[in-house]
Amino acid sequence: MPQNTTTPDRATTVTSVITELKAVLDYELPELTEQSKIFEELGLDSTGVFELMMRLEEALDIEFDTDSLEMGHFETVGTLTDFVLGESGS
């Protein structure tokens, strides 16, 4: 059985997270990296989290298990990317 080498691309997922964060926050953001702190630096709030997750589901064509969401998933762009990749099966 051939090994699956088409797992979701981390760079593409990071770009999607950043793009959707910018859309939800709707103001000029500094250059974002995987180390950017979503709440502390960017000011995302609980309402924004809900909108962000809906936008990511649509953009990446996946469905999140909201029962498994934890605040730690939203610490940085990188931790959110890890969660998204985990939910997409990679």
Coordinates of C-alpha atoms in Angstrom, one line a residue:
M1 CA 0.0 0.0 0.0
P2 CA 1.5 3.3 -1.0
Q3 CA 2.2 5.8 1.7
N4 CA 0.1 9.0 1.7
T5 CA 2.4 11.9 1.0
T6 CA -0.3 14.5 0.4
T7 CA -1.0 15.4 4.0
P8 CA -2.1 19.0 4.5
D9 CA 0.7 21.4 4.0
R10 CA 1.7 23.3 7.1
A11 CA 2.7 26.5 5.2
T12 CA -0.7 26.6 3.5
T13 CA -2.5 26.1 6.8
V14 CA -0.5 28.8 8.5
T15 CA -1.3 31.2 5.6
S16 CA -5.0 30.3 5.9
V17 CA -5.0 30.9 9.7
I18 CA -3.3 34.3 9.1
T19 CA -5.6 35.3 6.3
E20 CA -8.8 34.4 8.3
L21 CA -7.4 36.1 11.4
K22 CA -6.9 39.3 9.4
A23 CA -10.5 39.1 8.0
V24 CA -12.0 38.5 11.5
L25 CA -10.0 41.3 13.2
D26 CA -10.5 43.7 10.3
Y27 CA -7.7 46.1 11.0
E28 CA -4.1 46.5 9.9
L29 CA -2.0 43.9 11.6
P30 CA 1.8 43.6 11.9
E31 CA 3.5 40.8 10.0
L32 CA 2.3 37.6 11.6
T33 CA 4.4 34.6 12.3
E34 CA 3.7 31.2 14.0
Q35 CA 4.9 32.9 17.2
S36 CA 2.3 35.7 17.1
K37 CA 0.1 35.6 20.2
I38 CA -3.5 35.6 19.1
F39 CA -5.1 37.1 22.2
E40 CA -2.3 39.0 23.8
E41 CA -0.8 40.7 20.6
L42 CA -3.8 40.6 18.2
G43 CA -6.7 41.2 20.6
L44 CA -8.9 38.4 19.4
D45 CA -12.0 37.9 21.7
S46 CA -14.4 35.1 22.3
T47 CA -16.8 36.3 19.6
G48 CA -13.8 36.5 17.2
V49 CA -12.8 32.9 18.0
F50 CA -16.3 31.6 16.9
E51 CA -16.1 33.6 13.6
L52 CA -12.5 32.5 13.0
M53 CA -13.3 28.8 13.4
M54 CA -16.3 29.1 11.1
R55 CA -14.1 30.9 8.5
L56 CA -11.4 28.3 8.8
E57 CA -13.9 25.4 8.4
E58 CA -15.1 27.0 5.2
A59 CA -11.7 28.0 3.8
L60 CA -10.1 24.6 4.5
D61 CA -13.2 22.4 3.9
I62 CA -13.0 20.7 7.3
E63 CA -15.3 20.5 10.4
F64 CA -13.9 21.0 13.8
D65 CA -14.9 19.1 16.9
T66 CA -15.8 22.0 19.1
D67 CA -15.8 19.8 22.2
S68 CA -12.0 19.4 21.8
L69 CA -11.3 23.1 21.5
E70 CA -9.2 24.5 24.4
M71 CA -7.9 28.0 25.1
G72 CA -4.4 26.6 24.6
H73 CA -5.1 26.0 20.9
F74 CA -5.4 29.8 20.5
E75 CA -2.2 30.8 22.2
T76 CA -0.3 31.5 19.0
V77 CA -0.8 31.2 15.2
G78 CA 1.4 28.0 15.5
T79 CA -0.7 26.4 18.2
L80 CA -3.9 27.1 16.2
T81 CA -2.2 25.7 13.1
D82 CA -1.3 22.5 15.0
F83 CA -4.9 22.1 16.1
V84 CA -6.2 22.7 12.5
L85 CA -3.8 20.1 11.1
G86 CA -4.8 17.7 13.9
E87 CA -8.4 18.1 13.0
S88 CA -7.7 17.6 9.3
G89 CA -6.2 14.2 10.0
S90 CA -2.5 14.9 9.6

